[in-house]
GROMACS .gro file of C-alpha atoms in nm:
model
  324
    1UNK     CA    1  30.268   4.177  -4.357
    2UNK     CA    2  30.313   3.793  -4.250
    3UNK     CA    3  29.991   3.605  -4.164
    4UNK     CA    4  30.105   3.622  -3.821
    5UNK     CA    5  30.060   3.995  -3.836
    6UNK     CA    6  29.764   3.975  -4.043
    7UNK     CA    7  29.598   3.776  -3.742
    8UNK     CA    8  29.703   3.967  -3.491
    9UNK     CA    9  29.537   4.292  -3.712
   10UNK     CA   10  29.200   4.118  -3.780
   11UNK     CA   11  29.168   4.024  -3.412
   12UNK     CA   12  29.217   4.395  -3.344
   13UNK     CA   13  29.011   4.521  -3.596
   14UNK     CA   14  28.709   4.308  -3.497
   15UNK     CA   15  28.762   4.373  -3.109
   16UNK     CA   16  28.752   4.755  -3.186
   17UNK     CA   17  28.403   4.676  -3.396
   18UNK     CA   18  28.282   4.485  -3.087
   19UNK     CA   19  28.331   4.729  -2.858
   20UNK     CA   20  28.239   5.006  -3.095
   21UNK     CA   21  27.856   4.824  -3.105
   22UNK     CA   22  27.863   4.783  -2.741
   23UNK     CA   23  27.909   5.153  -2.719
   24UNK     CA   24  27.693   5.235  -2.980
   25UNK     CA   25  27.396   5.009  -2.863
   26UNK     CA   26  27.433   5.173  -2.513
   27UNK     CA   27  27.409   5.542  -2.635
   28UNK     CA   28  27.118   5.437  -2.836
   29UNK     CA   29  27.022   5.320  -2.482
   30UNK     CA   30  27.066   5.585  -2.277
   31UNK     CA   31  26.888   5.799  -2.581
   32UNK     CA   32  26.591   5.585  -2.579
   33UNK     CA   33  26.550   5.652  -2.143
   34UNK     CA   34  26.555   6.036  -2.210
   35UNK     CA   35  26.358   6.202  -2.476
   36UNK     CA   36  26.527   6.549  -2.577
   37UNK     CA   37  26.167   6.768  -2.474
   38UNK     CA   38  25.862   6.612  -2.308
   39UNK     CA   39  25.574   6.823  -2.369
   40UNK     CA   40  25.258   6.890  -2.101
   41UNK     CA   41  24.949   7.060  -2.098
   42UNK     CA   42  24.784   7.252  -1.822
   43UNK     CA   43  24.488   7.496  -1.736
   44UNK     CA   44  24.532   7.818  -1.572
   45UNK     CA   45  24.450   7.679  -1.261
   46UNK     CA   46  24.570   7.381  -1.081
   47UNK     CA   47  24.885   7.172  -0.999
   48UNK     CA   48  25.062   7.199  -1.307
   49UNK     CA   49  25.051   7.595  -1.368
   50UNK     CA   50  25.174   7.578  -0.997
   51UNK     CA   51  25.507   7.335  -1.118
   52UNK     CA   52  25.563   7.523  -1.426
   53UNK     CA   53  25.571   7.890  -1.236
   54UNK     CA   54  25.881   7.717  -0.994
   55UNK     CA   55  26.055   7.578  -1.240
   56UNK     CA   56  26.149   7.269  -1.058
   57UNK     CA   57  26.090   7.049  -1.325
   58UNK     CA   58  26.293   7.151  -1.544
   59UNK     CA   59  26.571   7.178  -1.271
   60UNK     CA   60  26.521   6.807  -1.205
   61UNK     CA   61  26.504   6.700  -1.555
   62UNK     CA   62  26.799   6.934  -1.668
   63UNK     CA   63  27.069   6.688  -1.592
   64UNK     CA   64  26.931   6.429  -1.835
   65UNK     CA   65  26.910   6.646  -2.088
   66UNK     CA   66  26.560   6.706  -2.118
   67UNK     CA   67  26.335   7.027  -2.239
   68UNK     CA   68  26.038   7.072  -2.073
   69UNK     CA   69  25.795   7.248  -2.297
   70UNK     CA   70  25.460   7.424  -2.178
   71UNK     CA   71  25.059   7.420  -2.322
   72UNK     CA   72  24.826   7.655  -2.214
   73UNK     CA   73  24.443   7.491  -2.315
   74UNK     CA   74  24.160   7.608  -2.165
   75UNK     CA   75  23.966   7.325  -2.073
   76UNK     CA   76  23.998   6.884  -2.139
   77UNK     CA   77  23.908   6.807  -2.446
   78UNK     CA   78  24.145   7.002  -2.672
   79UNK     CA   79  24.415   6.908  -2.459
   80UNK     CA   80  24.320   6.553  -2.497
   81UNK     CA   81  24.267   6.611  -2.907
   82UNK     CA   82  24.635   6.730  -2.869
   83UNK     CA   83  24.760   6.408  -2.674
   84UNK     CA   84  24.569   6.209  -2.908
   85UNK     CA   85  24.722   6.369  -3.198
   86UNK     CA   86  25.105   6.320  -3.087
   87UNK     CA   87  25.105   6.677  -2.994
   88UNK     CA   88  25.147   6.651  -2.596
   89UNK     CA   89  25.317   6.366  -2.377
   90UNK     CA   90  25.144   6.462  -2.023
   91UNK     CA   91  24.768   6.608  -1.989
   92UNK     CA   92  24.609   6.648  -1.675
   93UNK     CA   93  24.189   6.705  -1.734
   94UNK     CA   94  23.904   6.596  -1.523
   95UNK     CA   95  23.717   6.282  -1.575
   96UNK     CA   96  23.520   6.301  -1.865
   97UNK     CA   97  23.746   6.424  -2.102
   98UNK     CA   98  23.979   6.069  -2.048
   99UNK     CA   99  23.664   5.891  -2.172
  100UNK     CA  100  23.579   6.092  -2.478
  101UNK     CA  101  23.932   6.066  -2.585
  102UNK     CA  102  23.976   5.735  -2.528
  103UNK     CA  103  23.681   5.610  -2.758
  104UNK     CA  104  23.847   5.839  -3.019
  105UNK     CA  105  24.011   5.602  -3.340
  106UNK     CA  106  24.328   5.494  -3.248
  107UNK     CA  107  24.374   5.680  -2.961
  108UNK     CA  108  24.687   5.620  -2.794
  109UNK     CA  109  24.556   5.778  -2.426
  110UNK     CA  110  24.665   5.614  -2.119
  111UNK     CA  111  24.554   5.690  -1.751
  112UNK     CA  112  24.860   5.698  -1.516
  113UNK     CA  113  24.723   5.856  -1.203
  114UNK     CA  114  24.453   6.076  -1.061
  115UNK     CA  115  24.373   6.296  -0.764
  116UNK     CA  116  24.150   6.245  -0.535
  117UNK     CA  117  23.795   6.314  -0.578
  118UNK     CA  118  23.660   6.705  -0.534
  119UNK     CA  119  23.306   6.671  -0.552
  120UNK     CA  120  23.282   7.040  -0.397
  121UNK     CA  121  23.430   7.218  -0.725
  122UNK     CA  122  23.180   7.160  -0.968
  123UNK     CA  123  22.857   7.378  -0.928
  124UNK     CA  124  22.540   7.425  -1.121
  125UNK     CA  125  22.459   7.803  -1.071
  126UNK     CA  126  22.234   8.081  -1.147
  127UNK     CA  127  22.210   8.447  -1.126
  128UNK     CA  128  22.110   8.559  -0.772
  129UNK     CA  129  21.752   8.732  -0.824
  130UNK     CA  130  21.665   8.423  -1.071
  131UNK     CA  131  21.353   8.289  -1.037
  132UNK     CA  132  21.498   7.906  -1.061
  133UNK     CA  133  21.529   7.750  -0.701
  134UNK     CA  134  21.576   7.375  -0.783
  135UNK     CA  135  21.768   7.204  -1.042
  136UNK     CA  136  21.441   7.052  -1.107
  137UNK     CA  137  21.304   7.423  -1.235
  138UNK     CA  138  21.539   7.389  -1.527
  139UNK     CA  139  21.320   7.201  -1.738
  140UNK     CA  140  21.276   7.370  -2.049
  141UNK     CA  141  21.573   7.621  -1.909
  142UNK     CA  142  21.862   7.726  -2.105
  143UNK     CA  143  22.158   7.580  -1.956
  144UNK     CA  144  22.580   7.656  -2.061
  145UNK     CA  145  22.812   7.409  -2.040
  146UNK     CA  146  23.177   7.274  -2.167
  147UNK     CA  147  23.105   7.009  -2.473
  148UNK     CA  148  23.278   6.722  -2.313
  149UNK     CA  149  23.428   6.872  -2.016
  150UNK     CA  150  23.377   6.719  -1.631
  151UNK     CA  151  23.098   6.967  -1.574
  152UNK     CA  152  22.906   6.825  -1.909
  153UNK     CA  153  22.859   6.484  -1.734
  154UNK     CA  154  22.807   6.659  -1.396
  155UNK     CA  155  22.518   6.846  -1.557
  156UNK     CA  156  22.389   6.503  -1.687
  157UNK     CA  157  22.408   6.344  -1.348
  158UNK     CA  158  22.267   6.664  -1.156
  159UNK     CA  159  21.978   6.648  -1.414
  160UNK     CA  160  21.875   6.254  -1.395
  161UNK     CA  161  21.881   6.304  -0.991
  162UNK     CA  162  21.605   6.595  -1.015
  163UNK     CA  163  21.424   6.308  -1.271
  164UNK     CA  164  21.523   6.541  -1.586
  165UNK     CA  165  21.752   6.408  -1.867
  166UNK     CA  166  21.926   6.634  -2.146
  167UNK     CA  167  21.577   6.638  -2.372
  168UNK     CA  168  21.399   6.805  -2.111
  169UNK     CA  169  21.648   7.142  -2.118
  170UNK     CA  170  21.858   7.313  -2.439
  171UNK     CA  171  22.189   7.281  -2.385
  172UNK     CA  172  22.446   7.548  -2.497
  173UNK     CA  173  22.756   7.395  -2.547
  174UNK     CA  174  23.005   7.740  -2.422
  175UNK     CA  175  23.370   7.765  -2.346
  176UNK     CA  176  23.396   7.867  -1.975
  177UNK     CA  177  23.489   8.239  -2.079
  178UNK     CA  178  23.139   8.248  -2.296
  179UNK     CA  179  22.954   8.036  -2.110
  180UNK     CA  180  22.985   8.297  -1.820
  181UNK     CA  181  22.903   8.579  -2.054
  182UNK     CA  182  22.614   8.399  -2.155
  183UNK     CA  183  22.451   8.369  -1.797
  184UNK     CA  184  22.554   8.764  -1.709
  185UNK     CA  185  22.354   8.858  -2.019
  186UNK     CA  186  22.073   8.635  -1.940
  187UNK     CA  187  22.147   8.450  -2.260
  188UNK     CA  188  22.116   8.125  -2.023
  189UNK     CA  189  21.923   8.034  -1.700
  190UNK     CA  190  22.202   7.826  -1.571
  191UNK     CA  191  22.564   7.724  -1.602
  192UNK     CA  192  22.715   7.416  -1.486
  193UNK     CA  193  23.119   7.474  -1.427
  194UNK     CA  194  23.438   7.401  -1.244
  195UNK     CA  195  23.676   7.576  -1.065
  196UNK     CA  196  23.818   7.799  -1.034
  197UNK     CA  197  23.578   7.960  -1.315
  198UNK     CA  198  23.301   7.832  -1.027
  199UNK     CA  199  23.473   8.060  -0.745
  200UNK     CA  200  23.524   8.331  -0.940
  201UNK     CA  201  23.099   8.373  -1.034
  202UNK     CA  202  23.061   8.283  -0.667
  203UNK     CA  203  23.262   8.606  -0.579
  204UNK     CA  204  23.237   8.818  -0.872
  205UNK     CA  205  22.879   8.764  -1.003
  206UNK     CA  206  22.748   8.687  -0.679
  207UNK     CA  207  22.570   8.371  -0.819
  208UNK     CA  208  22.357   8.118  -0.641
  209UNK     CA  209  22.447   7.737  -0.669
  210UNK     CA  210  22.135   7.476  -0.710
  211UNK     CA  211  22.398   7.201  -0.608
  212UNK     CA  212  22.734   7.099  -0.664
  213UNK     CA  213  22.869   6.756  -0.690
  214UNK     CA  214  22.877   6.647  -0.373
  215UNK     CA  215  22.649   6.301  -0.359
  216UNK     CA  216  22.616   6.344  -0.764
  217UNK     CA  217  23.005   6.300  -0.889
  218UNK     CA  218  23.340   6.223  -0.817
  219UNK     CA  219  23.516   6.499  -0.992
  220UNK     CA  220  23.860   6.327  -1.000
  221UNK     CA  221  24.141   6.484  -1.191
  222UNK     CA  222  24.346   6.212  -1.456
  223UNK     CA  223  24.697   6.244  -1.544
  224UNK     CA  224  24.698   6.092  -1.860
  225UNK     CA  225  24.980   6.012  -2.122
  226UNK     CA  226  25.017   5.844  -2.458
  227UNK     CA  227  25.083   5.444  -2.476
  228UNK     CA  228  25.411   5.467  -2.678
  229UNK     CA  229  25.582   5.738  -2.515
  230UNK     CA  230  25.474   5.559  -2.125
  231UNK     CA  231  25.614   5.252  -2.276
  232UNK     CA  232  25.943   5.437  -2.390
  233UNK     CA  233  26.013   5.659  -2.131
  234UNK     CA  234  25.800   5.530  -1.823
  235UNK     CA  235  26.102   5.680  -1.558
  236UNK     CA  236  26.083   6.038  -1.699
  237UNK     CA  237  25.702   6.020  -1.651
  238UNK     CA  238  25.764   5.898  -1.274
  239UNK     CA  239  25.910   6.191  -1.226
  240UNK     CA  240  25.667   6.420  -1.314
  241UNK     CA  241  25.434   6.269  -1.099
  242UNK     CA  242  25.653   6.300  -0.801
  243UNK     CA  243  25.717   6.685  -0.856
  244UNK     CA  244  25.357   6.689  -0.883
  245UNK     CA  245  25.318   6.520  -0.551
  246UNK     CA  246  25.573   6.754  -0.420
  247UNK     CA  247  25.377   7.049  -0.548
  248UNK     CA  248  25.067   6.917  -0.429
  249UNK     CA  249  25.175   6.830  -0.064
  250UNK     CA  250  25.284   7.260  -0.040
  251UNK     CA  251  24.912   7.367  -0.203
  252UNK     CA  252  24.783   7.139   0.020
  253UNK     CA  253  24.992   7.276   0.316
  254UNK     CA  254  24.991   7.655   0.202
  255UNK     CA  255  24.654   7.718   0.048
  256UNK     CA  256  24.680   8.132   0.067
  257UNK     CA  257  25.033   8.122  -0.070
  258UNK     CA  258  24.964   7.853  -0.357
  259UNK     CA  259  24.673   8.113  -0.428
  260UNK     CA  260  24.909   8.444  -0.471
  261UNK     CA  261  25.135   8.233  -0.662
  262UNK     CA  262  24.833   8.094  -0.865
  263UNK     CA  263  24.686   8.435  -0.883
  264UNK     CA  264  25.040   8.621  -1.105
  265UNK     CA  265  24.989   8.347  -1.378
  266UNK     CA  266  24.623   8.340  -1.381
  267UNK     CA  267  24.561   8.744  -1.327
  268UNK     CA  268  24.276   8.644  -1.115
  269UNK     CA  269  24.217   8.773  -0.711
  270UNK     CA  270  24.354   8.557  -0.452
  271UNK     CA  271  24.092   8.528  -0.251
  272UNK     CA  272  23.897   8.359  -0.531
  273UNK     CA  273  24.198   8.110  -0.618
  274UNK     CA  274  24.236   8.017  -0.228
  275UNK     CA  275  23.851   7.940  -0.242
  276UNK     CA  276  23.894   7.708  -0.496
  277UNK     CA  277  24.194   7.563  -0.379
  278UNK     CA  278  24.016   7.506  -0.012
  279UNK     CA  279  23.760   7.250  -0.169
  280UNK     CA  280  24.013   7.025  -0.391
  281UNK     CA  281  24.195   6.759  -0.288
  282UNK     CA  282  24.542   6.655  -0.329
  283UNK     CA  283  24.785   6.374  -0.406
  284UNK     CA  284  24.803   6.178  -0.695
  285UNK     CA  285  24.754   5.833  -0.644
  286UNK     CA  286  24.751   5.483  -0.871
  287UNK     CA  287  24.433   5.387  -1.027
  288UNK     CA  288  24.215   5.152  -0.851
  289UNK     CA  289  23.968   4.927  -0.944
  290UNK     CA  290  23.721   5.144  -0.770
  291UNK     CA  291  23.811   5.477  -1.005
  292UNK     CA  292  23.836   5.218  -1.280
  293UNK     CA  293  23.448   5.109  -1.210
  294UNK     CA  294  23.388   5.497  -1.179
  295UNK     CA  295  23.531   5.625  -1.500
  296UNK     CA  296  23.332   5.276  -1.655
  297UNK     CA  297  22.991   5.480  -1.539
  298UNK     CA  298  23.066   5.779  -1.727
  299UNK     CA  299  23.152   5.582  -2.040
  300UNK     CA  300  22.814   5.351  -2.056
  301UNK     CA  301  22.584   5.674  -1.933
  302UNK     CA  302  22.737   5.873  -2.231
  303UNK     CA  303  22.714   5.598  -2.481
  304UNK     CA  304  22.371   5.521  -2.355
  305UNK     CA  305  22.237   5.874  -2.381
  306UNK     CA  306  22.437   5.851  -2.765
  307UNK     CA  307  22.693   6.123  -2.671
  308UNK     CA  308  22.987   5.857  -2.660
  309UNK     CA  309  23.034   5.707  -3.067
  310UNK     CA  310  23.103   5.350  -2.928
  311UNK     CA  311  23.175   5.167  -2.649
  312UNK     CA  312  23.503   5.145  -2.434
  313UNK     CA  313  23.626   4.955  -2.182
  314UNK     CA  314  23.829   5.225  -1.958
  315UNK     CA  315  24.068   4.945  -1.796
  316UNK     CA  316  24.237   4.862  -2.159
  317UNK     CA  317  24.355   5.240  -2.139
  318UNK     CA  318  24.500   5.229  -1.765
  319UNK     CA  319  24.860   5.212  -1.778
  320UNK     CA  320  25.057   4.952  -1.602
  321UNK     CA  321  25.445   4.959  -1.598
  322UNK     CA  322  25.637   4.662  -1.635
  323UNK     CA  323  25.748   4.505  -1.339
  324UNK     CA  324  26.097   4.590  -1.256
   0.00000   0.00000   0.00000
């Protein structure tokens, strides 16, 4: 081979290396925009059970190549463990969850969006022929709740506005399924809990409700992610919101037939579902200062009552996508 040759070779050889990194950089890319399987967590009851019974996201997210894989939890804060522990991508809890999480070590949790506030679907309740009229008649009670749920800080607000704190009740800390065992036994003078658990004793057990949230809490709901995977693959978790927002704008539009659909993957009545579904509110919308400032309550009260191991500062886990 004369040099001329040679040359004409090497210039080859290194154009086809060129383009071979171009190509290679982009598929690496294009792999980095689309995970292979996003995992989420739900609650049998909600949005999300809604969006995984039609099976739209995984039409939408089918042509990029994308699983969609499903969680069942039963309430916040082992979903939140899971997210925390690289075991889920997308959570959605209520609002104290987000903060016990959060002041976890390390904890990667992000907030990327929340629904309105539902003050209506939290209740403090008792059994109909109980003697205990007023929240404030609770002192010394027996009361059920979810360890770190929305309904624990509910019960904590509910109790400082009848001028009672934590010490002045025993607390049962009770998964929703035992916690309602617990008051249908007598085992407990009260229960505070969220729907639709809260619809179903309305309707089943007949209970009476001392007061629900209404002037006492927000009761938002948090779509929440990890900071590494929002970073990596914010456009995949865009669209999850917006089939979210799709699914939400029918529940909001069709309340009986979000309820019979609700109702085959939760094996509960209707009637009871629609109930629920009547008092929540819909839409999930960016985080605001104002919800910022809100979820910053539930942090200090909890640390200072010493339920909350340190102090947090809620904005530092609110997730803001880079500007385009």
């Amino acid at each position: 081979m004369n040099n001329k040759s040679f040359s004409l070779w090497g210039r080859l050889l290194t154009s086809s290396v060129i383009l071979a990194a171009v190509i290679g950089n982009t598929a690496v890319a294009d792999g980095a925009a689309w995970p292979k399987e996003i995992s989420l967590g739900y609650q049998k009851y909600g949005p999300l059970i809604i969006l995984k019974s039609t099976g739209e996201l995984e039409k939408r997210l089918q042509e990029k190549g994308v699983t969609v894989k499903w969680a069942e939890f039963q309430f916040g804060p082992p979903m939140l463990e899971a997210l925390n522990t690289n075991n889920l991508d997308f959570a959605v809890t209520g609002e104290t969850p987000p903060v016990f999480a959060q002041a976890a070590k390390g904890s990667p949790l992000v907030y990327l969006a929340n629904e309105p506030a539902s003050p209506q679907g939290e209740g403090l309740v008792v059994k109909a022929e109980s003697a205990v009229k007023t929240v404030a008649d609770l002192k010394s009670k027996k009361i059920a709740v979810a360890k770190g749920a929305n309904a624990h800080y509910f019960l904590i607000q509910a109790l400082t506005k009848a001028s009672l704190t934590l010490n002045d009740v025993e607390v049962a800390y009770l998964a929703p399924a035992d916690a309602r065992a617990a008051l249908e036994r007598g085992d407990v003078a009260a229960w505070a809990i969220w729907d639709y658990f809260y619809a179903a004793a309305e309707v089943q057990l007949g209970v009476r409700t001392l007061t629900n949230g209404e002037g006492i809490v927000n009761n938002y709901a948090f779509y929440t992610s990890r900071r590494d995977f929002a970073e990596k693959y914010p456009e995949l978790l865009e669209i999850v919101l917006d089939e979210v927002r799709k699914t939400d704008a029918w529940v909001k539009n069709n309340p009986a037939a979000a309820a019979e659909n609700l109702a085959v993957s939760v094996g509960v009545d209707a009637k009871i579902l629609e109930k629920a579904l009547r008092r929540s509110n819909y839409g999930p919308e960016h985080i605001t200062a104002d919800v910022i400032a809100a979820q910053q309550k539930i942090a200090d009260t909890l640390l200072d009552i010493k339920l909350l191991p340190k102090a947090i500062k809620v904005e530092d886990a609110v997730w803001q996508p880079k500007a385009k």
